[in-house]
Amino acid sequence: MTSNRYWTLSDGPMPRWPQENTFVMKEGEIPKPALGQALTQTIYVSLDPYQWYYNRRRTAPAGAPCHARTVSRVIESRIDGFAAGDLVFSTNGWTEYGLMGEGVWRPDYMAPRKLDPSLGRISQAVGVLGMLGLTAYAGMDLLASPRAGETVVVSAASGGVGQIAGQLAKQRNARVVGIAGRDAKCRFVTDELGFDACVSHLSATLPADLAAVCPAGVDVYFENVGGKVFEVVLPLFNQSARMTICGLIAHYGDEDGGIDRRAALMKLGEPIFRTRNMLVKNLSVSDFALDYHDDMLAYIAPLVTAGKIKYREDVRHGLETIPIAFNEMLRGDNFGKMLVQVSPDPTLE
Ligand SMILES: NC(=O)c1ccc[n+]([C@@H]2O[C@H](COP(=O)([O-])OP(=O)(O)OC[C@H]3O[C@@H](n4cnc5c(N)ncnc54)[C@H](OP(=O)(O)O)[C@@H]3O)[C@@H](O)[C@H]2O)c1
């Protein structure tokens, strides 16, 4: 092995939503690890909505592979505590090989760590047993704390975060209602994940559909989407309801990448938030990564192993499929947490 294929951003202004020519595949030498670094081979690339506003703002160094969280295997280590063959969480990005360790750019809270395959499938380290599990745990259990019998609504309910957030609320004996796109996703949310009801945001009668399955109003809303979905939930909030703003995927193509949209959403909701004495929290998983990752793992991993939390992945194959898979995820054509496998998973061989 000598060459390394990777996807990087094309030159020029970034469009609002990715286009066919937004990403270019390049081929270069496999990087050599310096002291304090390790060379790793990517196994799974996680595709997440936030990567689009990172890419639009060109957050990663110019010319580098597009940023992504990855599961990978150590090929050569010059870091104490990591050895060839270790399976690790890393941030290689959209690339076959990458470096981890000193001087390698990554978001602060995404430190490399060794994986324990006995806890679950290694692909889950970028999902239910990683950042997505932590996001759902922080946003649902720590910030919203649903009580037995309360009505909890989760948008993007069949997606990576949504499916976990809703099932965590079921663990607390809440009544859980999902909002998703296609009928097949809604059926999955009720029949497989055990939500009490699910309505489609594609329905022309969404406001009436949602009101019908929330006859006692909404006590907790886990917001992944924004836009018209938020506007439909807003009038249904009860006194002392809680809302966690996890993500606003409908706005990641806005001029500002949806960042100011959080402020706009707060402004729109303010009269109801105030008069109904609501607690509204903006969630950033990075705030919880250091202190709560181990708690989350200790709580969620046994539930996943016991089948009490189900977790669907949408796994594509081959580095070349990444831009298409990424676009599909952004427009809802994924079904479960989107991943691309780019080399064999040794735990499945
Ligand atoms: N706050 C944090 O720290 C943090 C951390 C991780 C993730 N997040 C956020 O959590 C949210 C979910 O992320 P994920 O990784 O789990 O993605 P995901 O739900 O697996 O995939 C995105 C889903 O969003 C739905 N969607 C897309 N555009 C939509 C629109 N205009 N209206 C309604 N639904 C739309 C689609 O589902 P349907 O087909 O059902 O519409 C799509 O499958 C995102 O907003 C993400 O940015 C936040």
CSV table of C-alpha atoms and ligand atoms in Angstrom, one decimal:
chain,number,residue,atom,x,y,z
A,1,MET,CA,0.0,0.0,0.0
A,2,THR,CA,1.4,3.4,-1.0
A,3,SER,CA,-1.4,5.7,-2.0
A,4,ASN,CA,-4.2,7.2,-0.1
A,5,ARG,CA,-7.5,8.3,-1.7
A,6,TYR,CA,-9.5,11.1,0.0
A,7,TRP,CA,-12.3,13.6,-0.7
A,8,THR,CA,-11.5,17.3,-0.2
A,9,LEU,CA,-13.5,20.5,-0.9
A,10,SER,CA,-13.3,22.0,-4.3
A,11,ASP,CA,-12.1,25.6,-4.7
A,12,GLY,CA,-14.4,28.6,-5.0
A,13,PRO,CA,-17.5,29.7,-3.0
A,14,MET,CA,-19.5,27.0,-1.2
A,15,PRO,CA,-23.1,26.5,-2.3
A,16,ARG,CA,-26.0,26.5,0.2
A,17,TRP,CA,-26.4,22.8,-0.2
A,18,PRO,CA,-23.7,20.4,-1.6
A,19,GLN,CA,-23.6,20.0,-5.4
A,20,GLU,CA,-22.0,17.3,-7.6
A,21,ASN,CA,-18.8,19.3,-7.9
A,22,THR,CA,-18.5,20.5,-4.3
A,23,PHE,CA,-16.1,17.6,-3.4
A,24,VAL,CA,-13.2,16.3,-5.3
A,25,MET,CA,-11.4,13.0,-4.9
A,26,LYS,CA,-7.6,13.2,-4.7
A,27,GLU,CA,-4.9,10.7,-4.4
A,28,GLY,CA,-1.7,11.2,-2.4
A,29,GLU,CA,0.9,9.4,-0.4
A,30,ILE,CA,0.0,7.6,2.8
A,31,PRO,CA,1.1,10.0,5.5
A,32,LYS,CA,3.9,9.1,7.8
A,33,PRO,CA,3.4,9.4,11.6
A,34,ALA,CA,5.8,11.7,13.4
A,35,LEU,CA,6.6,11.2,17.1
A,36,GLY,CA,3.4,11.5,19.1
A,37,GLN,CA,1.2,10.4,16.1
A,38,ALA,CA,-0.2,7.2,14.7
A,39,LEU,CA,-1.2,6.2,11.2
A,40,THR,CA,-4.6,4.6,11.0
A,41,GLN,CA,-6.7,3.0,8.3
A,42,THR,CA,-10.3,4.1,8.2
A,43,ILE,CA,-12.9,1.4,8.5
A,44,TYR,CA,-16.1,3.5,9.0
A,45,VAL,CA,-16.7,7.2,8.1
A,46,SER,CA,-19.6,8.8,10.0
A,47,LEU,CA,-21.7,11.2,7.9
A,48,ASP,CA,-23.4,13.8,10.1
A,49,PRO,CA,-25.5,16.9,9.3
A,50,TYR,CA,-23.0,19.2,11.2
A,51,GLN,CA,-20.3,18.3,8.7
A,52,TRP,CA,-22.1,20.5,6.2
A,53,TYR,CA,-21.7,23.7,8.1
A,54,TYR,CA,-18.1,22.8,8.9
A,55,ASN,CA,-17.5,22.3,5.2
A,56,ARG,CA,-19.3,25.5,4.2
A,57,ARG,CA,-17.2,27.5,6.6
A,58,ARG,CA,-14.0,25.5,5.5
A,59,THR,CA,-13.3,24.7,9.2
A,60,ALA,CA,-10.7,22.0,8.4
A,61,PRO,CA,-7.3,23.1,7.0
A,62,ALA,CA,-7.3,23.9,3.2
A,63,GLY,CA,-6.7,20.8,1.0
A,64,ALA,CA,-7.2,18.4,3.9
A,65,PRO,CA,-9.8,15.6,3.7
A,66,CYS,CA,-13.3,16.7,4.6
A,67,HIS,CA,-13.8,16.4,8.3
A,68,ALA,CA,-15.6,13.3,9.7
A,69,ARG,CA,-15.5,11.2,12.8
A,70,THR,CA,-14.2,7.7,12.0
A,71,VAL,CA,-13.6,4.2,13.3
A,72,SER,CA,-10.2,3.1,12.3
A,73,ARG,CA,-7.4,0.6,12.9
A,74,VAL,CA,-3.9,1.6,13.9
A,75,ILE,CA,-1.3,0.6,11.3
A,76,GLU,CA,1.8,2.2,12.9
A,77,SER,CA,1.9,3.9,16.3
A,78,ARG,CA,4.4,6.5,17.7
A,79,ILE,CA,2.0,7.3,20.5
A,80,ASP,CA,2.3,5.7,24.0
A,81,GLY,CA,-0.8,3.7,24.7
A,82,PHE,CA,-1.7,2.9,21.1
A,83,ALA,CA,-0.3,-0.1,19.2
A,84,ALA,CA,-0.7,-1.5,15.7
A,85,GLY,CA,-3.9,-3.4,15.4
A,86,ASP,CA,-5.8,-1.3,18.0
A,87,LEU,CA,-9.3,-0.3,16.9
A,88,VAL,CA,-9.8,3.4,17.6
A,89,PHE,CA,-12.2,6.3,17.4
A,90,SER,CA,-10.4,9.0,15.4
A,91,THR,CA,-11.2,11.9,13.1
A,92,ASN,CA,-9.6,10.8,9.9
A,93,GLY,CA,-12.3,12.4,7.7
A,94,TRP,CA,-13.3,11.3,4.2
A,95,THR,CA,-10.1,9.4,3.6
A,96,GLU,CA,-8.6,5.9,3.5
A,97,TYR,CA,-5.7,6.6,5.8
A,98,GLY,CA,-5.2,9.3,8.4
A,99,LEU,CA,-3.0,10.5,11.2
A,100,MET,CA,-4.1,10.9,14.8
A,101,GLY,CA,-2.2,12.5,17.7
A,102,GLU,CA,-0.1,15.6,18.2
A,103,GLY,CA,-0.5,18.4,15.7
A,104,VAL,CA,-3.4,16.8,13.8
A,105,TRP,CA,-6.3,19.1,13.5
A,106,ARG,CA,-9.6,18.0,15.1
A,107,PRO,CA,-12.4,19.6,17.1
A,108,ASP,CA,-11.2,19.8,20.7
A,109,TYR,CA,-13.7,17.4,22.2
A,110,MET,CA,-13.1,14.6,19.7
A,111,ALA,CA,-9.9,13.1,21.2
A,112,PRO,CA,-8.8,9.7,19.8
A,113,ARG,CA,-9.7,6.7,22.0
A,114,LYS,CA,-9.2,3.0,22.0
A,115,LEU,CA,-12.4,1.0,21.4
A,116,ASP,CA,-13.6,-2.0,23.3
A,117,PRO,CA,-15.4,-4.3,20.8
A,118,SER,CA,-17.0,-6.2,23.7
A,119,LEU,CA,-19.3,-3.2,24.3
A,120,GLY,CA,-21.0,-3.4,20.9
A,121,ARG,CA,-20.3,-3.2,17.2
A,122,ILE,CA,-17.3,-0.9,16.5
A,123,SER,CA,-19.4,1.1,14.0
A,124,GLN,CA,-21.5,2.2,17.0
A,125,ALA,CA,-18.6,4.2,18.4
A,126,VAL,CA,-19.6,7.0,16.1
A,127,GLY,CA,-23.2,6.5,16.9
A,128,VAL,CA,-25.2,5.1,19.8
A,129,LEU,CA,-22.1,4.3,21.8
A,130,GLY,CA,-20.4,7.6,20.9
A,131,MET,CA,-21.3,11.2,20.1
A,132,LEU,CA,-24.9,10.4,19.1
A,133,GLY,CA,-25.6,8.4,22.2
A,134,LEU,CA,-24.1,11.3,24.3
A,135,THR,CA,-26.2,13.9,22.4
A,136,ALA,CA,-29.4,12.0,23.0
A,137,TYR,CA,-28.5,11.3,26.7
A,138,ALA,CA,-27.5,14.9,27.4
A,139,GLY,CA,-30.5,16.4,25.6
A,140,MET,CA,-33.1,14.0,26.8
A,141,ASP,CA,-32.0,12.7,30.2
A,142,LEU,CA,-29.8,15.5,31.5
A,143,LEU,CA,-31.6,18.6,30.1
A,144,ALA,CA,-35.2,17.7,29.6
A,145,SER,CA,-35.6,14.9,32.2
A,146,PRO,CA,-39.0,13.5,31.1
A,147,ARG,CA,-41.2,12.0,33.8
A,148,ALA,CA,-43.5,8.9,33.6
A,149,GLY,CA,-46.7,9.7,31.7
A,150,GLU,CA,-45.4,12.9,30.1
A,151,THR,CA,-45.7,13.4,26.4
A,152,VAL,CA,-42.4,13.7,24.6
A,153,VAL,CA,-42.0,14.6,21.0
A,154,VAL,CA,-38.9,13.9,19.0
A,155,SER,CA,-38.3,15.2,15.4
A,156,ALA,CA,-36.0,13.4,12.8
A,157,ALA,CA,-37.2,10.4,15.0
A,158,SER,CA,-35.8,7.6,12.8
A,159,GLY,CA,-32.3,9.3,12.5
A,160,GLY,CA,-29.1,8.7,14.4
A,161,VAL,CA,-29.9,10.9,17.4
A,162,GLY,CA,-33.7,10.8,17.2
A,163,GLN,CA,-34.1,7.1,17.5
A,164,ILE,CA,-31.9,7.0,20.7
A,165,ALA,CA,-33.5,10.1,22.2
A,166,GLY,CA,-37.0,8.7,21.9
A,167,GLN,CA,-36.1,5.3,23.3
A,168,LEU,CA,-34.3,7.0,26.3
A,169,ALA,CA,-37.6,8.8,27.0
A,170,LYS,CA,-39.4,5.4,26.8
A,171,GLN,CA,-37.0,4.1,29.4
A,172,ARG,CA,-38.4,6.8,31.7
A,173,ASN,CA,-42.0,5.6,30.9
A,174,ALA,CA,-42.9,8.7,29.0
A,175,ARG,CA,-45.4,8.7,26.1
A,176,VAL,CA,-43.2,9.2,23.1
A,177,VAL,CA,-44.3,10.6,19.7
A,178,GLY,CA,-42.0,10.8,16.7
A,179,ILE,CA,-42.0,13.1,13.7
A,180,ALA,CA,-40.3,11.6,10.6
A,181,GLY,CA,-40.5,11.7,6.8
A,182,ARG,CA,-41.6,8.7,4.7
A,183,ASP,CA,-44.2,6.2,5.9
A,184,ALA,CA,-41.6,3.4,6.2
A,185,LYS,CA,-39.7,5.5,8.6
A,186,CYS,CA,-42.8,6.3,10.7
A,187,ARG,CA,-43.7,2.6,10.8
A,188,PHE,CA,-40.1,1.8,11.9
A,189,VAL,CA,-40.4,4.3,14.7
A,190,THR,CA,-43.5,2.8,16.2
A,191,ASP,CA,-43.2,-0.9,15.2
A,192,GLU,CA,-39.4,-1.4,15.8
A,193,LEU,CA,-38.4,1.4,18.2
A,194,GLY,CA,-41.6,1.2,20.3
A,195,PHE,CA,-42.6,4.9,20.1
A,196,ASP,CA,-46.3,5.3,21.0
A,197,ALA,CA,-47.1,7.2,17.7
A,198,CYS,CA,-45.3,8.8,14.8
A,199,VAL,CA,-46.5,11.4,12.3
A,200,SER,CA,-45.0,12.4,9.0
A,201,HIS,CA,-43.8,16.0,8.3
A,202,LEU,CA,-44.6,15.3,4.7
A,203,SER,CA,-48.3,15.2,5.4
A,204,ALA,CA,-50.4,18.2,4.4
A,205,THR,CA,-52.3,17.8,7.6
A,206,LEU,CA,-49.3,17.7,9.9
A,207,PRO,CA,-50.7,20.2,12.5
A,208,ALA,CA,-53.9,18.2,13.0
A,209,ASP,CA,-52.0,14.9,12.8
A,210,LEU,CA,-49.7,15.9,15.6
A,211,ALA,CA,-52.4,17.4,17.8
A,212,ALA,CA,-54.4,14.2,17.4
A,213,VAL,CA,-51.6,12.0,18.8
A,214,CYS,CA,-50.8,14.6,21.6
A,215,PRO,CA,-54.2,14.9,23.2
A,216,ALA,CA,-52.7,16.0,26.5
A,217,GLY,CA,-50.3,18.5,24.9
A,218,VAL,CA,-46.5,18.3,24.7
A,219,ASP,CA,-44.3,18.3,27.9
A,220,VAL,CA,-40.9,17.7,26.2
A,221,TYR,CA,-39.7,18.5,22.7
A,222,PHE,CA,-36.4,17.2,21.4
A,223,GLU,CA,-35.8,19.5,18.4
A,224,ASN,CA,-33.6,18.2,15.5
A,225,VAL,CA,-35.1,20.0,12.6
A,226,GLY,CA,-36.6,23.5,13.0
A,227,GLY,CA,-38.6,25.2,10.3
A,228,LYS,CA,-42.2,24.2,9.9
A,229,VAL,CA,-41.8,21.2,12.2
A,230,PHE,CA,-41.0,23.6,15.1
A,231,GLU,CA,-44.0,25.8,14.2
A,232,VAL,CA,-46.3,22.9,14.4
A,233,VAL,CA,-45.1,21.7,17.8
A,234,LEU,CA,-45.1,25.3,19.3
A,235,PRO,CA,-48.8,25.8,20.1
A,236,LEU,CA,-49.0,22.4,21.7
A,237,PHE,CA,-46.6,23.1,24.6
A,238,ASN,CA,-48.0,22.6,28.1
A,239,GLN,CA,-47.2,24.8,31.1
A,240,SER,CA,-43.6,24.1,32.3
A,241,ALA,CA,-42.7,22.2,29.2
A,242,ARG,CA,-39.1,21.7,28.3
A,243,MET,CA,-37.4,21.9,24.9
A,244,THR,CA,-33.9,20.8,24.0
A,245,ILE,CA,-32.7,22.5,20.8
A,246,CYS,CA,-30.4,19.8,19.5
A,247,GLY,CA,-30.2,20.6,15.8
A,248,LEU,CA,-31.9,22.6,13.0
A,249,ILE,CA,-31.1,20.5,10.0
A,250,ALA,CA,-33.8,22.3,7.9
A,251,HIS,CA,-31.6,25.4,8.1
A,252,TYR,CA,-28.1,24.1,7.4
A,253,GLY,CA,-28.5,25.5,3.9
A,254,ASP,CA,-29.4,29.0,5.2
A,255,GLU,CA,-26.9,31.9,4.5
A,256,ASP,CA,-25.3,31.5,8.0
A,257,GLY,CA,-25.5,27.7,8.0
A,258,GLY,CA,-28.4,27.9,10.5
A,259,ILE,CA,-26.4,29.3,13.3
A,260,ASP,CA,-28.5,32.5,13.7
A,261,ARG,CA,-31.6,30.4,13.2
A,262,ARG,CA,-31.4,29.3,16.9
A,263,ALA,CA,-31.8,33.0,17.8
A,264,ALA,CA,-34.7,33.4,15.3
A,265,LEU,CA,-36.4,30.3,16.7
A,266,MET,CA,-36.0,31.6,20.2
A,267,LYS,CA,-37.6,34.9,19.1
A,268,LEU,CA,-40.5,33.2,17.4
A,269,GLY,CA,-41.2,30.9,20.4
A,270,GLU,CA,-40.6,33.6,23.1
A,271,PRO,CA,-44.2,34.5,23.8
A,272,ILE,CA,-45.1,30.9,24.3
A,273,PHE,CA,-41.9,30.0,26.2
A,274,ARG,CA,-42.5,32.9,28.6
A,275,THR,CA,-46.2,32.6,29.2
A,276,ARG,CA,-46.0,28.8,29.6
A,277,ASN,CA,-43.0,29.1,31.9
A,278,MET,CA,-40.9,26.8,29.7
A,279,LEU,CA,-37.3,25.7,30.1
A,280,VAL,CA,-35.6,25.9,26.7
A,281,LYS,CA,-32.0,24.7,26.4
A,282,ASN,CA,-29.5,24.9,23.5
A,283,LEU,CA,-27.6,21.6,23.4
A,284,SER,CA,-23.9,21.4,22.4
A,285,VAL,CA,-22.6,17.9,22.9
A,286,SER,CA,-19.1,19.2,23.3
A,287,ASP,CA,-20.1,20.7,26.7
A,288,PHE,CA,-20.8,17.1,27.9
A,289,ALA,CA,-18.0,15.1,26.2
A,290,LEU,CA,-15.5,15.3,29.0
A,291,ASP,CA,-17.7,14.7,32.0
A,292,TYR,CA,-20.5,12.5,30.8
A,293,HIS,CA,-19.2,10.2,28.1
A,294,ASP,CA,-18.4,7.4,30.5
A,295,ASP,CA,-21.8,7.8,32.3
A,296,MET,CA,-23.6,7.6,29.0
A,297,LEU,CA,-21.7,4.5,27.9
A,298,ALA,CA,-22.3,2.7,31.3
A,299,TYR,CA,-26.0,3.5,31.0
A,300,ILE,CA,-26.7,2.9,27.2
A,301,ALA,CA,-24.3,0.1,26.3
A,302,PRO,CA,-26.1,-2.5,28.4
A,303,LEU,CA,-29.5,-1.3,27.1
A,304,VAL,CA,-28.3,-1.8,23.5
A,305,THR,CA,-26.8,-5.2,24.3
A,306,ALA,CA,-30.1,-6.3,26.0
A,307,GLY,CA,-32.1,-5.1,22.9
A,308,LYS,CA,-33.9,-2.5,25.0
A,309,ILE,CA,-32.5,0.2,22.8
A,310,LYS,CA,-32.5,-0.6,19.1
A,311,TYR,CA,-30.3,1.2,16.8
A,312,ARG,CA,-30.6,1.2,13.0
A,313,GLU,CA,-27.6,2.1,10.8
A,314,ASP,CA,-27.6,2.8,7.1
A,315,VAL,CA,-24.2,1.6,6.0
A,316,ARG,CA,-22.9,2.3,2.4
A,317,HIS,CA,-19.8,0.8,1.0
A,318,GLY,CA,-16.7,2.4,-0.7
A,319,LEU,CA,-15.0,5.7,-0.4
A,320,GLU,CA,-16.4,6.8,-3.8
A,321,THR,CA,-20.0,6.7,-2.4
A,322,ILE,CA,-19.4,9.3,0.3
A,323,PRO,CA,-20.6,12.5,-1.4
A,324,ILE,CA,-23.8,10.8,-2.6
A,325,ALA,CA,-24.4,9.3,0.8
A,326,PHE,CA,-23.8,12.6,2.4
A,327,ASN,CA,-26.3,14.4,0.2
A,328,GLU,CA,-28.9,11.7,0.7
A,329,MET,CA,-28.5,12.0,4.5
A,330,LEU,CA,-29.0,15.8,4.3
A,331,ARG,CA,-32.2,15.4,2.4
A,332,GLY,CA,-33.7,12.5,4.4
A,333,ASP,CA,-32.9,9.6,2.0
A,334,ASN,CA,-30.9,7.8,4.8
A,335,PHE,CA,-32.8,5.3,6.9
A,336,GLY,CA,-30.9,5.2,10.3
A,337,LYS,CA,-27.5,6.6,11.2
A,338,MET,CA,-25.5,7.1,8.0
A,339,LEU,CA,-22.1,5.5,7.7
A,340,VAL,CA,-19.8,4.5,4.9
A,341,GLN,CA,-17.5,1.5,5.3
A,342,VAL,CA,-14.2,2.0,3.4
A,343,SER,CA,-12.2,-1.0,4.5
A,344,PRO,CA,-13.0,-4.4,6.1
A,345,ASP,CA,-14.2,-4.5,9.7
A,346,PRO,CA,-12.0,-7.0,11.4
A,347,THR,CA,-14.6,-7.7,14.1
A,348,LEU,CA,-17.0,-9.0,11.4
A,349,GLU,CA,-14.6,-11.3,9.6
B,1,LIG,N1,-26.3,19.7,19.5
B,1,LIG,C1,-25.4,18.9,19.2
B,1,LIG,O1,-24.3,18.9,19.9
B,1,LIG,C2,-25.6,17.8,18.1
B,1,LIG,C3,-24.8,16.7,18.1
B,1,LIG,C4,-25.2,15.7,17.1
B,1,LIG,C5,-26.2,16.0,16.2
B,1,LIG,N2,-26.9,17.1,16.3
B,1,LIG,C6,-28.1,17.4,15.4
B,1,LIG,O2,-29.0,16.4,15.6
B,1,LIG,C7,-29.8,16.4,14.4
B,1,LIG,C8,-30.0,14.9,13.9
B,1,LIG,O3,-28.7,14.5,13.5
B,1,LIG,P1,-28.4,13.0,13.0
B,1,LIG,O4,-27.0,12.8,12.9
B,1,LIG,O5,-29.2,12.1,13.9
B,1,LIG,O6,-29.1,13.0,11.6
B,1,LIG,P2,-30.2,12.1,11.0
B,1,LIG,O7,-31.4,12.3,11.8
B,1,LIG,O8,-29.7,10.7,11.0
B,1,LIG,O9,-30.4,12.5,9.5
B,1,LIG,C9,-31.0,13.7,9.2
B,1,LIG,C10,-32.5,13.6,9.1
B,1,LIG,O10,-33.2,14.8,9.3
B,1,LIG,C11,-34.4,14.8,8.6
B,1,LIG,N3,-34.5,16.0,7.8
B,1,LIG,C12,-33.7,16.5,6.9
B,1,LIG,N4,-34.1,17.7,6.4
B,1,LIG,C13,-35.4,17.9,7.0
B,1,LIG,C14,-36.3,18.9,6.9
B,1,LIG,N5,-36.2,19.9,6.1
B,1,LIG,N6,-37.5,18.8,7.7
B,1,LIG,C15,-37.7,17.7,8.5
B,1,LIG,N7,-36.7,16.7,8.6
B,1,LIG,C16,-35.6,16.8,7.9
B,1,LIG,C17,-34.4,13.6,7.7
B,1,LIG,O11,-35.3,12.6,8.3
B,1,LIG,P3,-36.8,12.4,7.7
B,1,LIG,O12,-36.7,11.6,6.4
B,1,LIG,O13,-37.5,11.7,8.8
B,1,LIG,O14,-37.3,13.8,7.5
B,1,LIG,C18,-33.0,13.0,7.8
B,1,LIG,O15,-32.9,11.6,7.7
B,1,LIG,C19,-29.2,17.3,13.4
B,1,LIG,O16,-29.9,18.5,13.4
B,1,LIG,C20,-27.8,17.4,13.9
B,1,LIG,O17,-27.2,18.6,13.5
B,1,LIG,C21,-26.7,18.1,17.2
